[in-house]
Amino acid sequence: MIQDDFILIYERYQKELENKYKTHVIESLYNSNTVMIKDAYIDKLTKVLNKNYLLENQLKFNDAISIGVIMLDIDYFKKYNDGYGHIKGDIILSSVASKIKDICGDNNIVIRYGGEEFLIISYNIDKLSLKILGETICNQIHDLELEHNFSEVSNYVTVSVGCYYKILDKNDTYTNLIELADSCLYE
């Protein structure tokens, strides 16, 4: 009888250990997966989302009625890199990205789209608010007073933005909207 009780206690203890181990393995896999996703979708230098995130997730419009897309480019960035070096250029990229994130908050999606290009996506924003957001970003980055003696427009780092606003319809795609915002940038 004592031996049977011992076997039951042993089997119960064994099951508890197996369950704890399974839970630990599942948590460990979840944490590893979270880190891999973060590594895949976050730009290591600027700490904002990267183009992979946009390409692989093709963000859903969900219940959005309108969308605002801002394409942003750091003015004369190649001249900055050539004049100050790439290490200081990386510092500028990080500073600009950080300021954009601060301004945009959690209500907007900020993506490093290319070398010195950033994309901001705002859902259910009105046209005036989008314009104000673009102007605010330009002004506050200039107000950082990051020296740029190689710029042709200012002694400080500046950015240019192209803002595109649209009431969404079923034919809209991110590719289209980004191209339109990019066209506005070059105007």
C-alpha positions as a Markdown table, in Angstrom:
| # | Residue | x | y | z |
|---|---|---|---|---|
| 1 | Met | 0.0 | 0.0 | 0.0 |
| 2 | Ile | 2.8 | 2.4 | 0.9 |
| 3 | Gln | 4.5 | 1.6 | -2.3 |
| 4 | Asp | 1.3 | 2.4 | -4.3 |
| 5 | Asp | 1.0 | 5.8 | -2.6 |
| 6 | Phe | 4.7 | 6.5 | -3.4 |
| 7 | Ile | 4.1 | 5.6 | -7.0 |
| 8 | Leu | 1.0 | 7.9 | -7.2 |
| 9 | Ile | 3.0 | 10.8 | -5.6 |
| 10 | Tyr | 5.9 | 10.2 | -7.9 |
| 11 | Glu | 3.6 | 10.2 | -11.0 |
| 12 | Arg | 1.9 | 13.4 | -9.8 |
| 13 | Tyr | 5.2 | 15.1 | -9.2 |
| 14 | Gln | 6.4 | 13.9 | -12.6 |
| 15 | Lys | 3.3 | 15.4 | -14.3 |
| 16 | Glu | 3.9 | 18.7 | -12.5 |
| 17 | Leu | 7.5 | 18.9 | -13.7 |
| 18 | Glu | 6.4 | 18.1 | -17.2 |
| 19 | Asn | 3.8 | 20.8 | -17.2 |
| 20 | Lys | 6.3 | 23.4 | -15.7 |
| 21 | Tyr | 8.8 | 22.4 | -18.4 |
| 22 | Lys | 6.3 | 22.7 | -21.2 |
| 23 | Thr | 5.2 | 26.1 | -19.8 |
| 24 | His | 8.8 | 27.2 | -19.6 |
| 25 | Val | 9.5 | 26.0 | -23.2 |
| 26 | Ile | 6.4 | 27.8 | -24.5 |
| 27 | Glu | 7.3 | 31.1 | -22.8 |
| 28 | Ser | 10.9 | 30.8 | -24.0 |
| 29 | Leu | 9.7 | 30.2 | -27.6 |
| 30 | Tyr | 7.3 | 33.1 | -27.3 |
| 31 | Asn | 10.1 | 35.4 | -26.1 |
| 32 | Ser | 12.5 | 34.3 | -28.8 |
| 33 | Asn | 9.8 | 34.9 | -31.4 |
| 34 | Thr | 9.1 | 38.4 | -30.1 |
| 35 | Val | 12.8 | 39.2 | -30.3 |
| 36 | Met | 13.0 | 37.9 | -33.9 |
| 37 | Ile | 10.0 | 39.9 | -35.0 |
| 38 | Lys | 11.4 | 43.0 | -33.4 |
| 39 | Asp | 14.7 | 42.4 | -35.1 |
| 40 | Ala | 13.0 | 41.9 | -38.4 |
| 41 | Tyr | 10.8 | 45.0 | -38.3 |
| 42 | Ile | 12.7 | 47.6 | -36.2 |
| 43 | Asp | 15.5 | 49.6 | -37.8 |
| 44 | Lys | 18.5 | 49.1 | -35.5 |
| 45 | Leu | 19.9 | 52.6 | -36.0 |
| 46 | Thr | 16.7 | 54.7 | -35.7 |
| 47 | Lys | 14.5 | 52.4 | -33.6 |
| 48 | Val | 11.5 | 53.0 | -35.8 |
| 49 | Leu | 9.8 | 50.5 | -38.0 |
| 50 | Asn | 11.6 | 49.6 | -41.2 |
| 51 | Lys | 10.5 | 49.0 | -44.8 |
| 52 | Asn | 10.3 | 45.2 | -44.2 |
| 53 | Tyr | 7.4 | 45.9 | -41.8 |
| 54 | Leu | 5.6 | 47.8 | -44.5 |
| 55 | Leu | 6.3 | 45.2 | -47.2 |
| 56 | Glu | 5.5 | 42.1 | -45.2 |
| 57 | Asn | 2.5 | 43.4 | -43.3 |
| 58 | Gln | 0.9 | 45.6 | -46.0 |
| 59 | Leu | -0.8 | 47.5 | -43.2 |
| 60 | Lys | -4.5 | 47.1 | -43.1 |
| 61 | Phe | -6.8 | 50.0 | -43.6 |
| 62 | Asn | -9.2 | 48.4 | -41.2 |
| 63 | Asp | -12.1 | 50.8 | -40.4 |
| 64 | Ala | -10.2 | 53.9 | -41.4 |
| 65 | Ile | -12.1 | 56.5 | -43.4 |
| 66 | Ser | -9.2 | 58.7 | -44.3 |
| 67 | Ile | -5.4 | 58.4 | -44.4 |
| 68 | Gly | -2.6 | 60.8 | -44.4 |
| 69 | Val | 0.8 | 59.8 | -45.7 |
| 70 | Ile | 3.9 | 61.9 | -45.2 |
| 71 | Met | 7.1 | 61.2 | -47.0 |
| 72 | Leu | 10.0 | 63.0 | -45.3 |
| 73 | Asp | 13.6 | 63.5 | -46.6 |
| 74 | Ile | 16.5 | 65.0 | -44.7 |
| 75 | Asp | 17.8 | 67.9 | -46.8 |
| 76 | Tyr | 21.3 | 67.5 | -48.3 |
| 77 | Phe | 22.0 | 64.5 | -46.2 |
| 78 | Lys | 24.6 | 63.1 | -48.7 |
| 79 | Lys | 26.5 | 66.4 | -48.3 |
| 80 | Tyr | 26.2 | 66.0 | -44.5 |
| 81 | Asn | 27.7 | 62.5 | -44.7 |
| 82 | Asp | 30.5 | 63.7 | -47.1 |
| 83 | Gly | 31.3 | 66.6 | -44.9 |
| 84 | Tyr | 31.0 | 65.3 | -41.4 |
| 85 | Gly | 31.3 | 61.5 | -41.9 |
| 86 | His | 29.0 | 58.6 | -41.7 |
| 87 | Ile | 29.2 | 58.2 | -37.9 |
| 88 | Lys | 27.9 | 61.7 | -37.4 |
| 89 | Gly | 25.4 | 61.1 | -40.2 |
| 90 | Asp | 24.1 | 58.1 | -38.2 |
| 91 | Ile | 23.7 | 60.4 | -35.1 |
| 92 | Ile | 21.6 | 62.8 | -37.3 |
| 93 | Leu | 19.4 | 59.9 | -38.5 |
| 94 | Ser | 18.8 | 58.8 | -34.9 |
| 95 | Ser | 18.1 | 62.3 | -33.7 |
| 96 | Val | 15.7 | 63.0 | -36.5 |
| 97 | Ala | 13.9 | 59.7 | -36.1 |
| 98 | Ser | 13.6 | 60.2 | -32.3 |
| 99 | Lys | 12.1 | 63.7 | -32.9 |
| 100 | Ile | 9.6 | 62.3 | -35.5 |
| 101 | Lys | 8.5 | 59.6 | -33.0 |
| 102 | Asp | 8.1 | 62.2 | -30.2 |
| 103 | Ile | 6.0 | 64.4 | -32.4 |
| 104 | Cys | 3.9 | 61.6 | -33.9 |
| 105 | Gly | 3.2 | 59.7 | -30.7 |
| 106 | Asp | 1.4 | 56.4 | -30.8 |
| 107 | Asn | -1.3 | 57.5 | -33.2 |
| 108 | Asn | 0.9 | 57.4 | -36.2 |
| 109 | Ile | 3.1 | 54.8 | -37.8 |
| 110 | Val | 6.7 | 55.9 | -38.4 |
| 111 | Ile | 8.8 | 53.9 | -40.8 |
| 112 | Arg | 12.4 | 54.4 | -42.0 |
| 113 | Tyr | 11.7 | 54.0 | -45.7 |
| 114 | Gly | 15.1 | 54.5 | -47.1 |
| 115 | Gly | 18.5 | 55.9 | -46.2 |
| 116 | Glu | 17.4 | 59.3 | -45.1 |
| 117 | Glu | 13.7 | 59.0 | -45.9 |
| 118 | Phe | 10.9 | 58.4 | -43.4 |
| 119 | Leu | 7.3 | 57.6 | -44.0 |
| 120 | Ile | 4.5 | 58.6 | -41.6 |
| 121 | Ile | 1.1 | 57.0 | -41.9 |
| 122 | Ser | -1.9 | 58.6 | -40.1 |
| 123 | Tyr | -5.4 | 57.0 | -40.0 |
| 124 | Asn | -8.6 | 59.1 | -39.8 |
| 125 | Ile | -6.7 | 62.3 | -39.8 |
| 126 | Asp | -8.2 | 65.4 | -41.5 |
| 127 | Lys | -6.4 | 67.4 | -44.2 |
| 128 | Leu | -5.5 | 70.4 | -41.9 |
| 129 | Ser | -4.2 | 68.2 | -39.1 |
| 130 | Leu | -2.0 | 66.4 | -41.6 |
| 131 | Lys | -0.6 | 69.7 | -42.9 |
| 132 | Ile | 0.0 | 70.9 | -39.4 |
| 133 | Leu | 1.8 | 67.6 | -38.5 |
| 134 | Gly | 4.1 | 68.0 | -41.5 |
| 135 | Glu | 4.9 | 71.6 | -40.6 |
| 136 | Thr | 5.5 | 70.8 | -37.0 |
| 137 | Ile | 7.9 | 68.1 | -37.9 |
| 138 | Cys | 9.8 | 70.5 | -40.2 |
| 139 | Asn | 9.9 | 73.3 | -37.6 |
| 140 | Gln | 10.9 | 71.1 | -34.7 |
| 141 | Ile | 13.7 | 69.3 | -36.5 |
| 142 | His | 15.1 | 72.7 | -37.6 |
| 143 | Asp | 14.7 | 73.9 | -33.9 |
| 144 | Leu | 17.0 | 71.0 | -32.8 |
| 145 | Glu | 19.8 | 73.2 | -34.2 |
| 146 | Leu | 21.9 | 70.3 | -35.5 |
| 147 | Glu | 24.8 | 72.0 | -37.3 |
| 148 | His | 24.8 | 71.4 | -41.1 |
| 149 | Asn | 27.3 | 73.8 | -42.8 |
| 150 | Phe | 27.1 | 71.9 | -46.0 |
| 151 | Ser | 23.4 | 72.5 | -46.5 |
| 152 | Glu | 22.2 | 74.9 | -49.3 |
| 153 | Val | 19.1 | 76.0 | -47.3 |
| 154 | Ser | 20.2 | 76.4 | -43.6 |
| 155 | Asn | 23.1 | 76.1 | -41.2 |
| 156 | Tyr | 21.1 | 73.5 | -39.4 |
| 157 | Val | 19.7 | 70.1 | -40.4 |
| 158 | Thr | 16.3 | 70.5 | -42.1 |
| 159 | Val | 13.8 | 68.2 | -43.7 |
| 160 | Ser | 11.4 | 68.4 | -46.6 |
| 161 | Val | 8.0 | 66.7 | -46.4 |
| 162 | Gly | 5.4 | 65.7 | -48.9 |
| 163 | Cys | 1.9 | 65.2 | -47.4 |
| 164 | Tyr | -0.8 | 63.3 | -49.2 |
| 165 | Tyr | -4.4 | 63.1 | -47.8 |
| 166 | Lys | -7.2 | 60.9 | -49.1 |
| 167 | Ile | -10.6 | 59.6 | -48.2 |
| 168 | Leu | -10.1 | 55.9 | -48.6 |
| 169 | Asp | -11.8 | 53.7 | -51.1 |
| 170 | Lys | -11.6 | 50.0 | -52.0 |
| 171 | Asn | -9.1 | 50.7 | -54.8 |
| 172 | Asp | -6.4 | 52.3 | -52.6 |
| 173 | Thr | -3.2 | 50.6 | -52.0 |
| 174 | Tyr | -0.2 | 51.6 | -49.9 |
| 175 | Thr | 2.0 | 51.5 | -52.9 |
| 176 | Asn | -0.2 | 54.0 | -54.6 |
| 177 | Leu | -0.5 | 56.3 | -51.6 |
| 178 | Ile | 3.3 | 56.2 | -50.9 |
| 179 | Glu | 4.0 | 57.1 | -54.6 |
| 180 | Leu | 1.6 | 60.1 | -54.3 |
| 181 | Ala | 3.2 | 61.3 | -51.1 |
| 182 | Asp | 6.6 | 60.9 | -52.7 |
| 183 | Ser | 5.4 | 63.0 | -55.6 |
| 184 | Cys | 4.3 | 65.7 | -53.2 |
| 185 | Leu | 7.7 | 65.7 | -51.6 |
| 186 | Tyr | 9.4 | 66.5 | -54.9 |
| 187 | Glu | 7.0 | 69.4 | -55.5 |
